[in-house]
């Protein structure tokens, strides 16, 4: 850290629930005439950025999270597109880091790249960071991620990732995918649930694991101040129980990205409701798609 650099105290106060007052880019009627930025950057606070990929570039339009600590930053997920031309994630992250360092100067400031899970729409931009100085990209595959978090030897542990005074707590959250991780940030009170929980289609690969994960997230949230439950997509419309069809590239009537711990309990009830019936089950704020046993 530079001499005289101010140490930020991220956890002096419990996190306050700030509004997430933003019009997310949501595609356009004509993808060719889309004038949205390739990546939208929303500052929840000066140390916490939420990024969204342009829906005209990839209909998944995933959200990514960039968080700054005293000694390093973390990027959670790298989007759905590899090409830096169509999806300049590296440039956007570099600019954000430079901007942050202008106000909070430090000598040397590494970047850690982690993932909510290994699906292609969350890891496609990884290669853009391969030659970035002072950067560690933890591959999202089960072996790499589970070794990094220590879940290989103890899947029930709470892994801690220290950004310098801002220690993320990380939980293995299988169900949607075997590599799924949920992150809790004590600085903002965010619970980052990847594709396990978001306002859209919750695809479940492993039903028992998903059920256990939702129980665990509810229990975890009872022991921490959670301000917002934030996933990586929006697929619902603002009409209860109605989602946009897969591959939609214009979603003018999206509900907010942020969800609540109460909605985790709604998912718990939905799981019980569904029981052993496979297939698609719509609920007001989400759709559960039970793929297998
Ligand atoms: Zn996804």
CSV table of C-alpha atoms and ligand atoms in Angstrom, one decimal:
chain,number,residue,atom,x,y,z
A,1,UNK,CA,0.0,0.0,0.0
A,2,UNK,CA,1.2,3.5,-0.7
A,3,UNK,CA,2.6,5.5,2.2
A,4,UNK,CA,-0.3,7.5,3.6
A,5,UNK,CA,-2.9,5.4,1.9
A,6,UNK,CA,-6.1,5.5,3.8
A,7,UNK,CA,-7.3,2.2,5.2
A,8,UNK,CA,-10.9,1.7,4.5
A,9,UNK,CA,-13.0,0.3,7.4
A,10,UNK,CA,-15.5,-1.8,5.5
A,11,UNK,CA,-17.2,-3.3,8.6
A,12,UNK,CA,-17.2,-0.5,11.2
A,13,UNK,CA,-21.0,-0.4,10.8
A,14,UNK,CA,-23.4,-3.2,9.9
A,15,UNK,CA,-24.2,-2.9,6.2
A,16,UNK,CA,-27.0,-0.6,5.4
A,17,UNK,CA,-29.6,-1.6,2.8
A,18,UNK,CA,-29.2,0.9,0.1
A,19,UNK,CA,-31.6,0.9,-2.8
A,20,UNK,CA,-30.4,-0.5,-6.1
A,21,UNK,CA,-31.9,2.3,-8.2
A,22,UNK,CA,-30.8,1.6,-11.7
A,23,UNK,CA,-32.4,1.1,-15.1
A,24,UNK,CA,-30.5,-2.0,-16.3
A,25,UNK,CA,-29.8,-2.3,-20.0
A,26,UNK,CA,-32.2,-4.9,-21.2
A,27,UNK,CA,-31.7,-5.3,-25.0
A,28,UNK,CA,-33.7,-3.6,-27.7
A,29,UNK,CA,-36.3,-4.5,-30.3
A,30,UNK,CA,-33.6,-4.5,-32.9
A,31,UNK,CA,-30.4,-6.0,-31.8
A,32,UNK,CA,-28.6,-4.4,-34.8
A,33,UNK,CA,-29.7,-0.9,-33.7
A,34,UNK,CA,-28.8,-1.5,-30.0
A,35,UNK,CA,-27.1,1.5,-28.5
A,36,UNK,CA,-26.5,0.2,-25.1
A,37,UNK,CA,-23.0,0.0,-23.8
A,38,UNK,CA,-21.3,-3.4,-24.1
A,39,UNK,CA,-21.1,-3.6,-20.4
A,40,UNK,CA,-23.2,-1.5,-18.0
A,41,UNK,CA,-21.4,-0.5,-14.8
A,42,UNK,CA,-23.5,0.4,-11.8
A,43,UNK,CA,-21.8,1.6,-8.6
A,44,UNK,CA,-23.8,0.3,-5.6
A,45,UNK,CA,-21.2,2.2,-3.5
A,46,UNK,CA,-17.7,3.4,-4.3
A,47,UNK,CA,-16.2,0.0,-3.5
A,48,UNK,CA,-18.8,-2.2,-5.1
A,49,UNK,CA,-19.7,-2.3,-8.8
A,50,UNK,CA,-22.4,-4.4,-10.5
A,51,UNK,CA,-21.8,-5.1,-14.2
A,52,UNK,CA,-24.3,-6.3,-16.8
A,53,UNK,CA,-23.5,-7.6,-20.2
A,54,UNK,CA,-25.3,-6.2,-23.2
A,55,UNK,CA,-28.3,-8.5,-24.1
A,56,UNK,CA,-27.7,-7.8,-27.8
A,57,UNK,CA,-24.3,-9.4,-27.6
A,58,UNK,CA,-25.6,-12.5,-25.6
A,59,UNK,CA,-29.2,-13.1,-24.6
A,60,UNK,CA,-28.0,-14.4,-21.2
A,61,UNK,CA,-27.0,-10.8,-20.3
A,62,UNK,CA,-25.4,-12.0,-17.1
A,63,UNK,CA,-24.5,-9.8,-14.1
A,64,UNK,CA,-21.0,-9.7,-12.7
A,65,UNK,CA,-19.6,-8.2,-9.5
A,66,UNK,CA,-16.4,-6.2,-8.9
A,67,UNK,CA,-15.5,-5.5,-5.3
A,68,UNK,CA,-12.6,-3.5,-3.9
A,69,UNK,CA,-10.8,-4.3,-0.6
A,70,UNK,CA,-7.8,-2.6,1.0
A,71,UNK,CA,-5.3,-5.0,-0.5
A,72,UNK,CA,-7.0,-6.4,-3.6
A,73,UNK,CA,-10.1,-6.5,-5.7
A,74,UNK,CA,-12.3,-9.5,-6.7
A,75,UNK,CA,-14.2,-10.0,-9.9
A,76,UNK,CA,-16.9,-12.6,-9.6
A,77,UNK,CA,-17.7,-14.1,-13.1
A,78,UNK,CA,-16.5,-13.1,-16.5
A,79,UNK,CA,-19.6,-13.1,-18.6
A,80,UNK,CA,-20.9,-15.0,-21.6
A,81,UNK,CA,-18.6,-13.8,-24.5
A,82,UNK,CA,-14.9,-14.5,-25.0
A,83,UNK,CA,-14.2,-11.8,-27.5
A,84,UNK,CA,-12.8,-8.6,-26.1
A,85,UNK,CA,-14.0,-6.8,-29.1
A,86,UNK,CA,-17.7,-7.5,-28.5
A,87,UNK,CA,-17.4,-7.8,-24.7
A,88,UNK,CA,-14.5,-5.7,-23.4
A,89,UNK,CA,-14.6,-6.9,-19.8
A,90,UNK,CA,-10.9,-6.6,-19.2
A,91,UNK,CA,-10.9,-3.0,-20.4
A,92,UNK,CA,-13.9,-2.1,-18.3
A,93,UNK,CA,-12.4,-3.8,-15.2
A,94,UNK,CA,-9.0,-2.1,-15.7
A,95,UNK,CA,-10.7,1.3,-16.0
A,96,UNK,CA,-12.7,0.7,-12.9
A,97,UNK,CA,-9.6,-0.4,-10.9
A,98,UNK,CA,-7.6,2.6,-12.2
A,99,UNK,CA,-10.5,4.9,-11.2
A,100,UNK,CA,-10.7,3.4,-7.7
A,101,UNK,CA,-6.9,3.6,-7.3
A,102,UNK,CA,-6.9,7.3,-8.1
A,103,UNK,CA,-9.1,7.9,-5.0
A,104,UNK,CA,-7.5,5.1,-3.0
A,105,UNK,CA,-3.9,4.9,-4.0
A,106,UNK,CA,-2.0,1.7,-3.3
A,107,UNK,CA,1.4,0.3,-4.4
A,108,UNK,CA,0.4,-2.9,-6.1
A,109,UNK,CA,-3.2,-4.0,-6.2
A,110,UNK,CA,-3.8,-7.6,-7.3
A,111,UNK,CA,-7.1,-8.8,-8.9
A,112,UNK,CA,-8.6,-12.1,-8.0
A,113,UNK,CA,-11.1,-13.6,-10.5
A,114,UNK,CA,-13.6,-16.1,-9.0
A,115,UNK,CA,-16.9,-17.6,-10.4
A,116,UNK,CA,-20.4,-18.4,-9.2
A,117,UNK,CA,-20.2,-21.7,-11.2
A,118,UNK,CA,-18.6,-23.2,-14.3
A,119,UNK,CA,-21.4,-22.6,-16.9
A,120,UNK,CA,-20.2,-21.0,-20.1
A,121,UNK,CA,-22.1,-17.7,-19.6
A,122,UNK,CA,-20.1,-17.0,-16.4
A,123,UNK,CA,-16.6,-17.9,-17.4
A,124,UNK,CA,-16.3,-16.9,-21.1
A,125,UNK,CA,-14.2,-13.8,-20.5
A,126,UNK,CA,-11.6,-15.6,-18.3
A,127,UNK,CA,-9.0,-15.6,-21.1
A,128,UNK,CA,-9.1,-11.8,-21.2
A,129,UNK,CA,-7.4,-11.8,-17.8
A,130,UNK,CA,-4.8,-14.5,-18.5
A,131,UNK,CA,-2.0,-12.0,-19.2
A,132,UNK,CA,-3.2,-9.3,-16.8
A,133,UNK,CA,-0.4,-8.5,-14.3
A,134,UNK,CA,-0.9,-9.3,-10.7
A,135,UNK,CA,-4.0,-11.3,-11.4
A,136,UNK,CA,-5.1,-14.7,-10.3
A,137,UNK,CA,-7.9,-16.4,-12.2
A,138,UNK,CA,-9.2,-19.4,-10.3
A,139,UNK,CA,-10.7,-21.8,-12.9
A,140,UNK,CA,-14.3,-22.6,-12.3
A,141,UNK,CA,-14.0,-26.3,-12.8
A,142,UNK,CA,-14.8,-28.5,-9.8
A,143,UNK,CA,-11.2,-29.5,-9.1
A,144,UNK,CA,-9.7,-26.0,-9.3
A,145,UNK,CA,-12.5,-24.2,-7.5
A,146,UNK,CA,-13.0,-26.8,-4.8
A,147,UNK,CA,-9.2,-26.9,-4.1
A,148,UNK,CA,-9.1,-23.1,-3.9
A,149,UNK,CA,-12.0,-22.8,-1.5
A,150,UNK,CA,-11.0,-25.9,0.5
A,151,UNK,CA,-14.4,-27.6,-0.3
A,152,UNK,CA,-12.6,-30.6,-1.7
A,153,UNK,CA,-11.7,-31.7,1.9
A,154,UNK,CA,-14.7,-30.1,3.6
A,155,UNK,CA,-17.7,-29.1,1.4
A,156,UNK,CA,-19.5,-27.8,4.5
A,157,UNK,CA,-16.9,-25.2,5.4
A,158,UNK,CA,-17.3,-21.5,5.1
A,159,UNK,CA,-14.3,-20.4,3.0
A,160,UNK,CA,-12.9,-16.9,3.6
A,161,UNK,CA,-11.5,-14.7,0.9
A,162,UNK,CA,-9.8,-11.7,2.3
A,163,UNK,CA,-9.7,-8.6,0.1
A,164,UNK,CA,-8.1,-6.6,2.9
A,165,UNK,CA,-10.5,-5.6,5.7
A,166,UNK,CA,-13.3,-7.1,3.6
A,167,UNK,CA,-13.5,-10.8,4.0
A,168,UNK,CA,-15.9,-12.6,1.7
A,169,UNK,CA,-17.5,-15.8,3.1
A,170,UNK,CA,-18.0,-18.5,0.5
A,171,UNK,CA,-20.3,-21.5,0.6
A,172,UNK,CA,-20.4,-24.5,-1.7
A,173,UNK,CA,-24.0,-24.4,-3.1
A,174,UNK,CA,-24.6,-27.3,-5.4
A,175,UNK,CA,-27.9,-28.0,-7.0
A,176,UNK,CA,-28.0,-25.8,-10.1
A,177,UNK,CA,-24.5,-27.0,-10.8
A,178,UNK,CA,-22.0,-29.0,-8.9
A,179,UNK,CA,-19.5,-26.1,-8.9
A,180,UNK,CA,-21.9,-23.4,-7.6
A,181,UNK,CA,-20.6,-21.1,-4.9
A,182,UNK,CA,-22.5,-18.4,-2.9
A,183,UNK,CA,-20.6,-15.4,-1.7
A,184,UNK,CA,-21.5,-13.2,1.3
A,185,UNK,CA,-19.9,-9.8,1.5
A,186,UNK,CA,-19.9,-8.2,4.9
A,187,UNK,CA,-19.2,-4.8,3.4
A,188,UNK,CA,-22.5,-4.5,1.6
A,189,UNK,CA,-24.5,-7.4,3.1
A,190,UNK,CA,-24.8,-8.9,-0.4
A,191,UNK,CA,-25.6,-12.5,-0.7
A,192,UNK,CA,-24.4,-13.4,-4.3
A,193,UNK,CA,-26.2,-16.5,-5.3
A,194,UNK,CA,-25.2,-17.0,-8.9
A,195,UNK,CA,-27.7,-19.0,-10.9
A,196,UNK,CA,-28.9,-20.8,-7.7
A,197,UNK,CA,-31.3,-17.9,-6.9
A,198,UNK,CA,-32.4,-15.1,-9.2
A,199,UNK,CA,-35.6,-13.7,-10.7
A,200,UNK,CA,-35.8,-16.3,-13.5
A,201,UNK,CA,-35.7,-20.0,-14.3
A,202,UNK,CA,-33.9,-21.9,-11.6
A,203,UNK,CA,-32.6,-24.9,-13.4
A,204,UNK,CA,-32.0,-27.7,-10.9
A,205,UNK,CA,-29.6,-30.5,-11.8
A,206,UNK,CA,-29.5,-32.2,-8.4
A,207,UNK,CA,-32.8,-31.8,-6.5
A,208,UNK,CA,-31.6,-33.0,-3.1
A,209,UNK,CA,-28.5,-30.8,-3.3
A,210,UNK,CA,-30.6,-27.8,-4.3
A,211,UNK,CA,-33.0,-28.3,-1.4
A,212,UNK,CA,-30.0,-28.6,1.0
A,213,UNK,CA,-28.4,-25.5,-0.4
A,214,UNK,CA,-31.6,-23.4,0.0
A,215,UNK,CA,-31.9,-24.6,3.6
A,216,UNK,CA,-28.3,-23.7,4.2
A,217,UNK,CA,-28.6,-20.2,2.7
A,218,UNK,CA,-31.7,-19.5,4.8
A,219,UNK,CA,-29.8,-20.6,7.9
A,220,UNK,CA,-26.7,-18.7,7.0
A,221,UNK,CA,-28.8,-15.5,6.3
A,222,UNK,CA,-30.2,-15.8,9.8
A,223,UNK,CA,-26.7,-15.3,11.2
A,224,UNK,CA,-25.6,-12.3,9.0
A,225,UNK,CA,-27.2,-9.0,8.0
A,226,UNK,CA,-28.2,-9.7,4.4
A,227,UNK,CA,-29.3,-6.6,2.5
A,228,UNK,CA,-29.9,-8.0,-1.0
A,229,UNK,CA,-29.9,-11.5,-2.5
A,230,UNK,CA,-28.3,-11.0,-5.9
A,231,UNK,CA,-28.1,-13.6,-8.7
A,232,UNK,CA,-26.7,-13.4,-12.2
A,233,UNK,CA,-29.7,-13.1,-14.5
A,234,UNK,CA,-33.2,-11.6,-14.9
A,235,UNK,CA,-35.6,-13.8,-16.8
A,236,UNK,CA,-39.0,-13.0,-15.2
A,237,UNK,CA,-41.3,-10.2,-16.5
A,238,UNK,CA,-42.9,-7.8,-14.0
A,239,UNK,CA,-46.0,-10.1,-14.2
A,240,UNK,CA,-46.1,-12.7,-11.4
A,241,UNK,CA,-45.2,-16.2,-12.7
A,242,UNK,CA,-44.5,-15.0,-16.3
A,243,UNK,CA,-41.0,-15.4,-17.6
A,244,UNK,CA,-39.5,-14.2,-20.9
A,245,UNK,CA,-38.9,-17.1,-23.3
A,246,UNK,CA,-35.4,-18.5,-23.5
A,247,UNK,CA,-33.3,-16.5,-26.0
A,248,UNK,CA,-35.3,-13.3,-25.6
A,249,UNK,CA,-33.1,-10.3,-26.4
A,250,UNK,CA,-35.5,-7.5,-25.4
A,251,UNK,CA,-36.8,-7.4,-21.9
A,252,UNK,CA,-38.4,-4.0,-21.3
A,253,UNK,CA,-40.5,-5.2,-18.3
A,254,UNK,CA,-37.9,-6.8,-16.0
A,255,UNK,CA,-38.4,-7.0,-12.3
A,256,UNK,CA,-35.5,-5.8,-10.1
A,257,UNK,CA,-32.4,-8.0,-10.0
A,258,UNK,CA,-32.3,-7.9,-6.2
A,259,UNK,CA,-34.3,-10.4,-4.1
A,260,UNK,CA,-34.7,-10.9,-0.4
A,261,UNK,CA,-34.2,-13.6,2.3
A,262,UNK,CA,-38.1,-13.9,2.4
A,263,UNK,CA,-37.9,-15.0,-1.2
A,264,UNK,CA,-35.4,-17.7,-0.2
A,265,UNK,CA,-38.1,-18.9,2.1
A,266,UNK,CA,-40.6,-18.8,-0.9
A,267,UNK,CA,-38.2,-21.1,-2.8
A,268,UNK,CA,-38.1,-23.4,0.2
A,269,UNK,CA,-41.9,-23.6,0.2
A,270,UNK,CA,-41.8,-24.1,-3.6
A,271,UNK,CA,-39.5,-27.0,-3.3
A,272,UNK,CA,-41.8,-28.7,-0.9
A,273,UNK,CA,-44.7,-27.9,-3.1
A,274,UNK,CA,-43.1,-29.5,-6.2
A,275,UNK,CA,-42.2,-32.6,-4.3
A,276,UNK,CA,-41.1,-35.3,-6.7
A,277,UNK,CA,-42.6,-33.9,-9.9
A,278,UNK,CA,-40.1,-33.2,-12.6
A,279,UNK,CA,-40.4,-30.3,-15.1
A,280,UNK,CA,-41.2,-26.7,-15.0
A,281,UNK,CA,-43.1,-25.1,-12.1
A,282,UNK,CA,-43.9,-21.3,-12.1
A,283,UNK,CA,-44.2,-19.3,-8.9
A,284,UNK,CA,-44.8,-15.5,-8.7
A,285,UNK,CA,-41.1,-14.5,-8.5
A,286,UNK,CA,-39.3,-17.4,-10.1
A,287,UNK,CA,-39.7,-20.6,-12.1
A,288,UNK,CA,-38.2,-23.8,-10.9
A,289,UNK,CA,-37.1,-26.3,-13.6
A,290,UNK,CA,-36.5,-29.6,-12.1
A,291,UNK,CA,-34.3,-31.5,-14.6
A,292,UNK,CA,-33.6,-34.8,-12.8
A,293,UNK,CA,-33.9,-36.8,-9.6
B,1,LIG,ZN1,-26.1,-18.4,-16.1
